[in-house]
Structures are given as C-alpha cells and as structure tokens.
CSV table of C-alpha atoms and ligand atoms in Angstrom, one decimal:
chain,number,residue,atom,x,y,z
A,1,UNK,CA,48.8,-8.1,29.4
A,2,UNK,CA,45.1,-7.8,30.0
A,3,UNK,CA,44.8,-5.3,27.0
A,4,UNK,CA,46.5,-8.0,25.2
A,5,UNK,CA,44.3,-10.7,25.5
A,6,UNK,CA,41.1,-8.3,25.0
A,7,UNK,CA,42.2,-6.9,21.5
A,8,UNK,CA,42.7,-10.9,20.8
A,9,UNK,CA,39.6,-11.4,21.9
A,10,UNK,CA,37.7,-8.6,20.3
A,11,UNK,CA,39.8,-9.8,16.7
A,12,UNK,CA,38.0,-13.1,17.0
A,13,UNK,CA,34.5,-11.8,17.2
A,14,UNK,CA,34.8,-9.9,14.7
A,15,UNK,CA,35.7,-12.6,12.4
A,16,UNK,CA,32.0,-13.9,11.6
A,17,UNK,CA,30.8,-9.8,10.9
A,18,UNK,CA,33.8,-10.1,8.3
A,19,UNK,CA,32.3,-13.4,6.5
A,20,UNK,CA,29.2,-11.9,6.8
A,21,UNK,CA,29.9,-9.0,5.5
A,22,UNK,CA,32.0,-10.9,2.6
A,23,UNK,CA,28.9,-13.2,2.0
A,24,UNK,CA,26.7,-9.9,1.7
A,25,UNK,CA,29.4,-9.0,-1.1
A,26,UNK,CA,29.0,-11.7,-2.9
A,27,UNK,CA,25.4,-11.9,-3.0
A,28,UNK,CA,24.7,-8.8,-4.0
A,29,UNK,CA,27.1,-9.3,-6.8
A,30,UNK,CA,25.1,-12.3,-7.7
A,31,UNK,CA,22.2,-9.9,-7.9
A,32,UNK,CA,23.5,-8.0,-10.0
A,33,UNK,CA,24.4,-10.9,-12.6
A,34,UNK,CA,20.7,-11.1,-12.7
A,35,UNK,CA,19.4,-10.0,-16.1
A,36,UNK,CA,18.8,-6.2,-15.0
A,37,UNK,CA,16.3,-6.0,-18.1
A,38,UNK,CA,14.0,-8.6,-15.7
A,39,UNK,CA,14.1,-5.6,-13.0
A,40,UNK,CA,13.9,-1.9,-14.7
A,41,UNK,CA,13.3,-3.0,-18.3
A,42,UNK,CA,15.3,-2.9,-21.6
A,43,UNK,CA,16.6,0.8,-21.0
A,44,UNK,CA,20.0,0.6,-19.1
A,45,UNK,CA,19.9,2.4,-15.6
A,46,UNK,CA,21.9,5.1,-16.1
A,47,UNK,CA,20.2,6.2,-19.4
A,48,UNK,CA,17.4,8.8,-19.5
A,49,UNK,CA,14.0,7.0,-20.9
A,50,UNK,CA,10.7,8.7,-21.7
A,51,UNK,CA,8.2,8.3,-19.4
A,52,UNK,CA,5.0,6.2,-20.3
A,53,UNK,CA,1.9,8.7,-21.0
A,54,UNK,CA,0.0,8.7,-17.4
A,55,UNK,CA,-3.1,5.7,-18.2
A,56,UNK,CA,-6.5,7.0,-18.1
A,57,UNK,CA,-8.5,6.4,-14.7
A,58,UNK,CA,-11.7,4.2,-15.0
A,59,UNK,CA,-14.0,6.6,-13.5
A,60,UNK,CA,-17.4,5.0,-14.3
A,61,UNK,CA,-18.7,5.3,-10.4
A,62,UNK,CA,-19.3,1.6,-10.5
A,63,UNK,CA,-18.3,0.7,-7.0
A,64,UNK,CA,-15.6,-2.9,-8.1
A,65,UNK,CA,-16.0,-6.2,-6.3
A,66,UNK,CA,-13.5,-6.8,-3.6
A,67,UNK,CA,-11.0,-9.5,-4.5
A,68,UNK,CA,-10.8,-10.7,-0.4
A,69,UNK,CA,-13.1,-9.4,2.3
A,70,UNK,CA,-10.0,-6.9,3.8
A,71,UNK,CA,-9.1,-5.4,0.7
A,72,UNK,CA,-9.2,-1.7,0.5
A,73,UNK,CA,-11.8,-1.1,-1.9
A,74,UNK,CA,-10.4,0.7,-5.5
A,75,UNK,CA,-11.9,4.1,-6.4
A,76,UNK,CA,-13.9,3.9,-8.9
A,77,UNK,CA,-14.2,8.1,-9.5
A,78,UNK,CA,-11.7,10.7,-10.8
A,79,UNK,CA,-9.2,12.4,-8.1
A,80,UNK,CA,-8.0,14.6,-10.1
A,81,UNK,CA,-7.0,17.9,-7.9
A,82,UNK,CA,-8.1,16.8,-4.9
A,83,UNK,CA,-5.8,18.5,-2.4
A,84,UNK,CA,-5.3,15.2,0.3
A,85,UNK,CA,-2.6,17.1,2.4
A,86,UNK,CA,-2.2,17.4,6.4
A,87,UNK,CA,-4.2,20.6,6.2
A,88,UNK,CA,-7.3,19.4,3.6
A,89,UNK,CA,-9.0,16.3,2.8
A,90,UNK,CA,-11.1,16.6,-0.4
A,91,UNK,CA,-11.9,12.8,0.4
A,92,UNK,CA,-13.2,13.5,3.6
A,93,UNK,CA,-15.6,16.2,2.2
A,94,UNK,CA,-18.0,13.7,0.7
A,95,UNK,CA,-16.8,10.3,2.6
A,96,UNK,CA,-16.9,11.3,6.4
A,97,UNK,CA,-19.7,10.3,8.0
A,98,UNK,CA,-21.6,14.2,8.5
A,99,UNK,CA,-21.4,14.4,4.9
A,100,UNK,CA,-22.5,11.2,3.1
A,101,UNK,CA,-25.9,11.8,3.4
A,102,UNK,CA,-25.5,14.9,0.8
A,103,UNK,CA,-23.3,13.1,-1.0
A,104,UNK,CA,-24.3,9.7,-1.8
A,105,UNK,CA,-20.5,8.7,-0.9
A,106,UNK,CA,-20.3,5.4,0.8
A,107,UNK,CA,-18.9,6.2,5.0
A,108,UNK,CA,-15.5,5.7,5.1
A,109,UNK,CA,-15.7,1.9,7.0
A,110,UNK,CA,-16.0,1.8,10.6
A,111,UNK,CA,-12.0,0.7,11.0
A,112,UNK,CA,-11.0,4.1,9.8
A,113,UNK,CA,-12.7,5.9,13.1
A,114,UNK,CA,-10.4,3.6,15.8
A,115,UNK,CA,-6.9,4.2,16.9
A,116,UNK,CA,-4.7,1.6,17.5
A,117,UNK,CA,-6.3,-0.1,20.8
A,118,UNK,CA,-9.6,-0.4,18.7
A,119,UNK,CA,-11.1,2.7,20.9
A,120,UNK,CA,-13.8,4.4,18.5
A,121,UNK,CA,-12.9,8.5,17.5
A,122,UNK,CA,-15.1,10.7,16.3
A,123,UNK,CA,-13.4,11.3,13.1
A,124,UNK,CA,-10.7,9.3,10.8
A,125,UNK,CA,-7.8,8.2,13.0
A,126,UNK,CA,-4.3,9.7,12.0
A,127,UNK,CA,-3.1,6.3,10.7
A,128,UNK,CA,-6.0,6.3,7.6
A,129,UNK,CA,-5.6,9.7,6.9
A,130,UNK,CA,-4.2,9.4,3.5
A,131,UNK,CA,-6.4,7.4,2.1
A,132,UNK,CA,-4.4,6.9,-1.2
A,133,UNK,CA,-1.6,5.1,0.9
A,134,UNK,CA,-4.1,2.2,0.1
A,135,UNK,CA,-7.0,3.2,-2.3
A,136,UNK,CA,-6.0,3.8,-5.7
A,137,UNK,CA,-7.9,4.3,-8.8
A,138,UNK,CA,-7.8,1.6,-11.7
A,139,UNK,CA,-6.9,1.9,-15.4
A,140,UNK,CA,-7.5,-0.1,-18.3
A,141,UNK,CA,-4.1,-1.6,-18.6
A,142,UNK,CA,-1.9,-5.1,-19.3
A,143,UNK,CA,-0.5,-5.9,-15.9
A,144,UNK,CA,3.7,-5.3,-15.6
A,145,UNK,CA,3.7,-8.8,-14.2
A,146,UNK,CA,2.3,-12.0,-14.4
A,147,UNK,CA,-0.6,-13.0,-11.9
A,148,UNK,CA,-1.5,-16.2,-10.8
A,149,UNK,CA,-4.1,-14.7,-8.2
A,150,UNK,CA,-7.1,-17.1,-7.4
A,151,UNK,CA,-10.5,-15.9,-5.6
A,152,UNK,CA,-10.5,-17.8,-2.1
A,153,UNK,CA,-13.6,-18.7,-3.2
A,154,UNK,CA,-12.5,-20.4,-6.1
A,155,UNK,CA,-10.2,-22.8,-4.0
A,156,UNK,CA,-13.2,-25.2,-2.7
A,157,UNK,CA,-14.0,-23.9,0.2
A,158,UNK,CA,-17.6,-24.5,1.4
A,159,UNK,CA,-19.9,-20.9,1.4
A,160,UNK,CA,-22.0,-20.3,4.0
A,161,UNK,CA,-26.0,-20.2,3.0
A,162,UNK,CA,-24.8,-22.3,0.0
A,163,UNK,CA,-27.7,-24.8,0.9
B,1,LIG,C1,-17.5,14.8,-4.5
B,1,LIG,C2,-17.6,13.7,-3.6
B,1,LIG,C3,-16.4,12.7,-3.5
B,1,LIG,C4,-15.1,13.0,-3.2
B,1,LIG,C5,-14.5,14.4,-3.0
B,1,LIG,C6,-14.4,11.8,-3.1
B,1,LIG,N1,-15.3,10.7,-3.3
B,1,LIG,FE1,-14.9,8.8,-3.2
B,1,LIG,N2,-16.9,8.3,-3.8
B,1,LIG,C7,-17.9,9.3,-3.9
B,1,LIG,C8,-19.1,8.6,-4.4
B,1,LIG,C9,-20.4,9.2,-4.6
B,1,LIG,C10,-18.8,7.2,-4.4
B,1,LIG,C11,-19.7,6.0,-4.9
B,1,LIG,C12,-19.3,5.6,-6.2
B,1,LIG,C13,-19.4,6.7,-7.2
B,1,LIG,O1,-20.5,7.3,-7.4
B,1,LIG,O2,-18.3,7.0,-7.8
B,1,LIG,C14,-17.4,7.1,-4.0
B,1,LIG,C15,-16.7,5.9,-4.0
B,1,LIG,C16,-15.4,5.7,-3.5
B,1,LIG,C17,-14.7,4.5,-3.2
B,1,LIG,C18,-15.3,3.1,-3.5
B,1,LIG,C19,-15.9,2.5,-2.2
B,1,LIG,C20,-16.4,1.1,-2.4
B,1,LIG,O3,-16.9,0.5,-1.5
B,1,LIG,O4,-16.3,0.6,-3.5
B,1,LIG,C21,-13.5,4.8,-2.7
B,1,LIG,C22,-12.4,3.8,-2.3
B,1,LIG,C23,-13.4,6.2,-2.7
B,1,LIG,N3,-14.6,6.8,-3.1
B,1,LIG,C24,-12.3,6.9,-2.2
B,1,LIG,C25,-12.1,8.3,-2.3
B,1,LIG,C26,-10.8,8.9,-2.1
B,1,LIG,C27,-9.6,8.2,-1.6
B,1,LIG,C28,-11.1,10.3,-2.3
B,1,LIG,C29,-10.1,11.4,-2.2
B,1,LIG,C30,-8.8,11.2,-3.0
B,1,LIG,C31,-12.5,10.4,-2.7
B,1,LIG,N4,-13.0,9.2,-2.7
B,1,LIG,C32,-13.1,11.6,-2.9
B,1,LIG,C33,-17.7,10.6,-3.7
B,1,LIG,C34,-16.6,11.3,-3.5
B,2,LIG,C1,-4.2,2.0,5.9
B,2,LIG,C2,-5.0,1.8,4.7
B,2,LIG,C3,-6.3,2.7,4.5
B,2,LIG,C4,-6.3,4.0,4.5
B,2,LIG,C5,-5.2,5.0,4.8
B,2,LIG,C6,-7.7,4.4,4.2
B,2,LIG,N1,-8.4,3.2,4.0
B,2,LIG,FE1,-10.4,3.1,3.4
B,2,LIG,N2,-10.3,1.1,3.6
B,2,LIG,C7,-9.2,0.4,3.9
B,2,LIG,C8,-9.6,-1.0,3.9
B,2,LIG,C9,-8.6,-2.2,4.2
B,2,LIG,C10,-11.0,-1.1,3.7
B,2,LIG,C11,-11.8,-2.4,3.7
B,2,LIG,C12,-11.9,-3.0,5.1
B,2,LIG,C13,-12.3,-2.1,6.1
B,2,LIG,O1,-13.5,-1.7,6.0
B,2,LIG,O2,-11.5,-1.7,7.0
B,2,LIG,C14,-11.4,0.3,3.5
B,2,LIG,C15,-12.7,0.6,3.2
B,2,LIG,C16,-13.1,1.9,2.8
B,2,LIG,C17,-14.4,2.3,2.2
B,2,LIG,C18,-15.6,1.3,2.0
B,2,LIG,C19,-16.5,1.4,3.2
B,2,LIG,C20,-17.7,0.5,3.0
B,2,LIG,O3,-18.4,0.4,4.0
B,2,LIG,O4,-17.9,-0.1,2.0
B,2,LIG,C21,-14.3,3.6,1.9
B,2,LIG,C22,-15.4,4.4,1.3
B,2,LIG,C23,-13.0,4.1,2.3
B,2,LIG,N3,-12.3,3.0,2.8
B,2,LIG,C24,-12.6,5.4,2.1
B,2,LIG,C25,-11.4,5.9,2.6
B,2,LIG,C26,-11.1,7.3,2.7
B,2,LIG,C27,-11.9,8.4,2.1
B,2,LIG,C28,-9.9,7.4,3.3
B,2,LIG,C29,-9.1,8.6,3.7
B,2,LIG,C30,-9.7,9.5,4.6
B,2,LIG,C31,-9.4,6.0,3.6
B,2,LIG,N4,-10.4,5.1,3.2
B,2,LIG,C32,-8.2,5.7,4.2
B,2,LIG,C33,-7.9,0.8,4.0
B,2,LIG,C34,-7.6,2.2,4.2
C-alpha cells in the first residue's frame, strides 16, 4: 500500500519537470524559426564556407583611449608569435614590473599582482595570466553588429575639475 501511494506521489511531481521540459521544446523550436541568416550569416550551417582572410592588426604603438575607466586596455602592438602558454609569457617579458624599465612597456596595472582577497603577490596572479582572455589587438574593420555605445561622459554627467 505504502509503495502505492509513493509512486503516485512521485508521478505528480514530476508533472511540472514534464511541462517544463515541453515548454523548453517549444522554445527552442521557436528559436529556430528565427531567421538563422540573423545568427551565422547567409551560408546554411551545415555547408562548408571559406573563411574570411585574418584582418590586419593596427600596430601603430599608440596606446587607445579607454572607452570606461575598467576596461582592459587594447593592444596597440603586433603579437604575432608570442608564445603566451602555462610555461612562457612573451607578455610578461617586457610588461612585468622588473622589466619595464628596459622596455618602455607600460607595468601590467596593480590589479594583476592580487589574488582574489585583494592580498598583493609578487608577480601576476594565476587569474590574469592570459592576458589575451581580455586584451586583444584592434583591426581596421566594419563592426559585425550594430552599436549604440555612448561614452558615460557623454550622458550629462557633471566632471570633476570641470570648473
Ligand atoms: C617587446 C616588448 C613587448 C612585448 C613582448 C609585449 N608588449 Fe605590450 N607593450 C609594449 C610597449 C612598449 C607598449 C607601449 C605602446 C607601444 O609602444 O606599443 C605596450 C603596450 C601594451 C598595451 C597597451 C597598454 C595601454 O595602457 O594602452 C597592452 C594592453 C599590451 N601591451 C599587452 C600586451 C600583451 C597581451 C602582450 C603579449 C601577448 C604584450 N603586450 C607583449 C611592449 C611589449
Ligand atoms: C581578467 C582580465 C585581464 C587579464 C587576464 C589581464 N588583464 Fe591587463 N588589464 C585588465 C583590466 C580590466 C585593466 C584596466 C583596469 C585595471 O588596471 O585593472 C588592465 C590593464 C592593463 C594594463 C595597463 C596598465 C596601466 O597602468 O595603464 C596593461 C599594460 C596590462 N593590463 C597588461 C596585461 C598583461 C601583459 C597581461 C598578462 C600577463 C594582462 N594584462 C592580463 C584586465 C586583464
């Protein structure tokens, strides 16, 4: 009897993961009625398409203004063959601090020598050790998408000093 009334009971709570799961159905079937050209472009998925020719870098070594105060700055050199792998760091060779003296490469910002709790390391913390995760270089190029970005600045906010 008691096995009875728990399989009922299990049937009934599994009811809402079955609409759920149904809902998930359909909405990813809506997806997909989506215009696919919108997401990957006017080649069908399944068909082989030639890849673009690779942009060429803006490497004129003039350091680019920061579109908000946090934002990783861009890299405005060539990276080409730098080995960036867990055993070498080209970019540490001219960016970490020892070194920027003889090289004339900005230090790599205070944030990148503290772990997690803020505590201060003596050289990059594990978690910015890739530094392409987040700086790229730039090229030349129309933009895939539109952007409607706006400069904080721009949005009337008072500057400090502006008096
Ligand atoms: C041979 C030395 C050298 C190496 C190696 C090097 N850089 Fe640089 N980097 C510089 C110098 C010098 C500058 C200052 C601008 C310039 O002269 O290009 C700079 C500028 C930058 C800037 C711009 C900083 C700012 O405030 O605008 C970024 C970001 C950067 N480098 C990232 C990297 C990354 C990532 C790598 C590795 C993939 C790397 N660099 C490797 C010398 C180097
Ligand atoms: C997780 C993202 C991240 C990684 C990884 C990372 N950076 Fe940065 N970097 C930033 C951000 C964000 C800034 C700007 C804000 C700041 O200083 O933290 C910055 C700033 C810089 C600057 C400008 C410093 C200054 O004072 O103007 C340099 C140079 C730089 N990074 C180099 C590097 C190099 C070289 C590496 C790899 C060893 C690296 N970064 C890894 C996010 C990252």
């Amino acid at each position: 009897m008691r096995g009875q009334d728990r399989s009922r009971l299990i049937a009934r709570h599994r009811l809402p993961i079955v609409a759920a799961a149904a809902t998930l159905l359909l909405a990813t079937a809506a997806l997909a009625q989506m215009g696919p050209e919108e997401l990957v472009g006017p080649t069908p998925p399944s068909e082989p398409s030639a890849a673009e020719p690779l942009p060429r870098w803006v490497t004129d070594d003039v350091r680019k203004m920061r579109a908000y105060p946090e934002q990783p700055p861009v890299i405005p050199h060539s990276i080409e063959g730098y080995q960036l792998t867990v055993n070498a760091n080209r970019c540490m060779t001219c960016h970490k601090r020892e070194f920027t003296q003889a090289s004339g490469a900005p230090m790599i910002s205070v944030t990148h020598y503290m772990d997690r709790e803020g505590q201060m390391l003596a050289d990059v913390s594990p978690r910015r050790y890739f530094c392409t995760e987040c700086h790229v270089p730039q090229a030349d190029v129309q933009p895939l998408v539109g952007n409607t970005f706006v400069d904080m600045s721009d949005l009337g906010v008072g500057k400090a000093g502006d008096e």
